[in-house]
Amino acid sequence: MTKTIRLALLASTMLGTAAWAEDVTLTVESWRNDDLAIWQDKIIPAFEAANPGIKINFAPSAPPEYNAVLNSKLDAGSAGDLITCRPFDASLELFKKGKLADLTDLAAMANFSDVAKSAWQTDDGKQTFCVPMASVIHGFIYNKNAFAELGLEPPKTEAEFFALLDKIKEDGTYIPMAMGITDQWEAATMGYQNIGPNYWKGEEGRKALLAGTQKLTDEAWVAPFRQLAKWKDYLGDGFEAQTYPDSQNLFTLGRAAIYPAGSWEIGVFGPQIGGAFEMGAFPPPVPAEGDKCYISDHTDIGLGLNAATKHPEEARKFLEWVGSPEFAELYANALPGFFSLNSTPVEMQDPLAKEFVSWRQNCEPTIRSTYQILSRGTPNLENETWTASANVITGAETPEAAAERLQKGLASWYEPQQK
């Protein structure tokens, strides 16, 4: 009798321990704090419903602080199990330091093209360390109601663009464009990197810069600074002290007609505007009629595995799901403006997201020029381009002086640019 009771208690204890052991919580590190509700309401429930025993905790940091916070956590051994990966050098450096695990053998990697994976691979392409999630596309979002009131049409050329800005400014009802320079990064990301590919011809120019056959002082790289210098007259009073959230608010409150944008704003703006006006979008106007158009279709976000996770099996299971067509459709529609990198086509529901992605049919895609290799040294070309873009807009630097400073900094450490 006693033996039977002991066996029953032992069995009960073992079952309880097994049940407890199955209940694993995986923490996701991310800079996308705007996505918290979407992860909690859509992404996490979809995964947990199909994978009982694995819980997901989405724990984002503020975007500007993410790299520093993540590096500190990884060094301290307190980082989450899954690491949201920025493209190219920042994540590659983490992989080289052994902080991110090799995911080359993950079955879901077969769902992505070499181009999609390139942002999270070693330079020789032999190892992949993050699952590609999405790209973002640059362009201009505009207030359709404002355009209708003023009898305006989206511009196709640079001349049409400035003629349109002049009309908006002359009318005085709306600020022509909402963009500040206090945070600097948006001047480069939504300014220089937005319009630049039309001048340096996308991948052709970017790869020439990598090879050292073009320099930042060449006309193709100075010309976008010249256009930026002309933006100053259309950004409204006090733009010098205007933060990124300030610019967002000016547009969503209907006070600005145009917003130089990344497609990631789609999901943010929609709920904030709440139907007060309709949004449209147009790609960066080409320098002259008949020119080939280029867009920044930037590999933006991936998901990697903390090499020190205590739950590698469960984490890899989640990553396999992130690489699936099911996740691709869920993510692209939950976050309109983040375009799936999965090879399986995704039918998007948001009309503005459809407009952005339609540009792929006529325009050549490229990625931001500073992200691959060129920001590994000091001075960091990405961060220096932030400052240069902001300075050119305010007039603190001429386009030529800014380009010369960037070229000198890059050539000081990047050998192909020393020829």
mmCIF file of N, CA, C and O in Angstrom, residues 15 42 65 164 175 259 314:
data_model
loop_
_atom_site.group_PDB
_atom_site.id
_atom_site.type_symbol
_atom_site.label_atom_id
_atom_site.label_comp_id
_atom_site.label_asym_id
_atom_site.label_seq_id
_atom_site.Cartn_x
_atom_site.Cartn_y
_atom_site.Cartn_z
ATOM 1 N N LEU A 15 5.102 14.038 -13.672
ATOM 2 C CA LEU A 15 4.189 14.658 -14.634
ATOM 3 C C LEU A 15 4.136 16.167 -14.437
ATOM 4 O O LEU A 15 4.134 16.939 -15.391
ATOM 5 N N LYS A 42 -1.642 40.065 -32.159
ATOM 6 C CA LYS A 42 -1.743 39.252 -33.375
ATOM 7 C C LYS A 42 -0.647 38.194 -33.510
ATOM 8 O O LYS A 42 -0.930 37.014 -33.687
ATOM 9 N N GLU A 65 18.179 54.000 -28.727
ATOM 10 C CA GLU A 65 18.973 53.397 -27.653
ATOM 11 C C GLU A 65 19.209 51.900 -27.862
ATOM 12 O O GLU A 65 19.966 51.279 -27.115
ATOM 13 N N LEU A 164 5.319 72.243 -57.286
ATOM 14 C CA LEU A 164 4.225 71.866 -56.388
ATOM 15 C C LEU A 164 4.453 72.458 -54.996
ATOM 16 O O LEU A 164 3.533 73.010 -54.380
ATOM 17 N N ILE A 175 1.781 73.645 -44.320
ATOM 18 C CA ILE A 175 3.236 73.576 -44.417
ATOM 19 C C ILE A 175 3.531 72.643 -45.588
ATOM 20 O O ILE A 175 2.977 71.544 -45.644
ATOM 21 N N TYR A 259 4.850 64.503 -46.401
ATOM 22 C CA TYR A 259 5.743 63.975 -45.375
ATOM 23 C C TYR A 259 6.794 63.089 -46.061
ATOM 24 O O TYR A 259 6.448 62.039 -46.610
ATOM 25 N N GLU A 314 13.494 25.628 -28.600
ATOM 26 C CA GLU A 314 12.238 26.377 -28.701
ATOM 27 C C GLU A 314 12.416 27.653 -29.537
ATOM 28 O O GLU A 314 11.532 28.029 -30.322
#
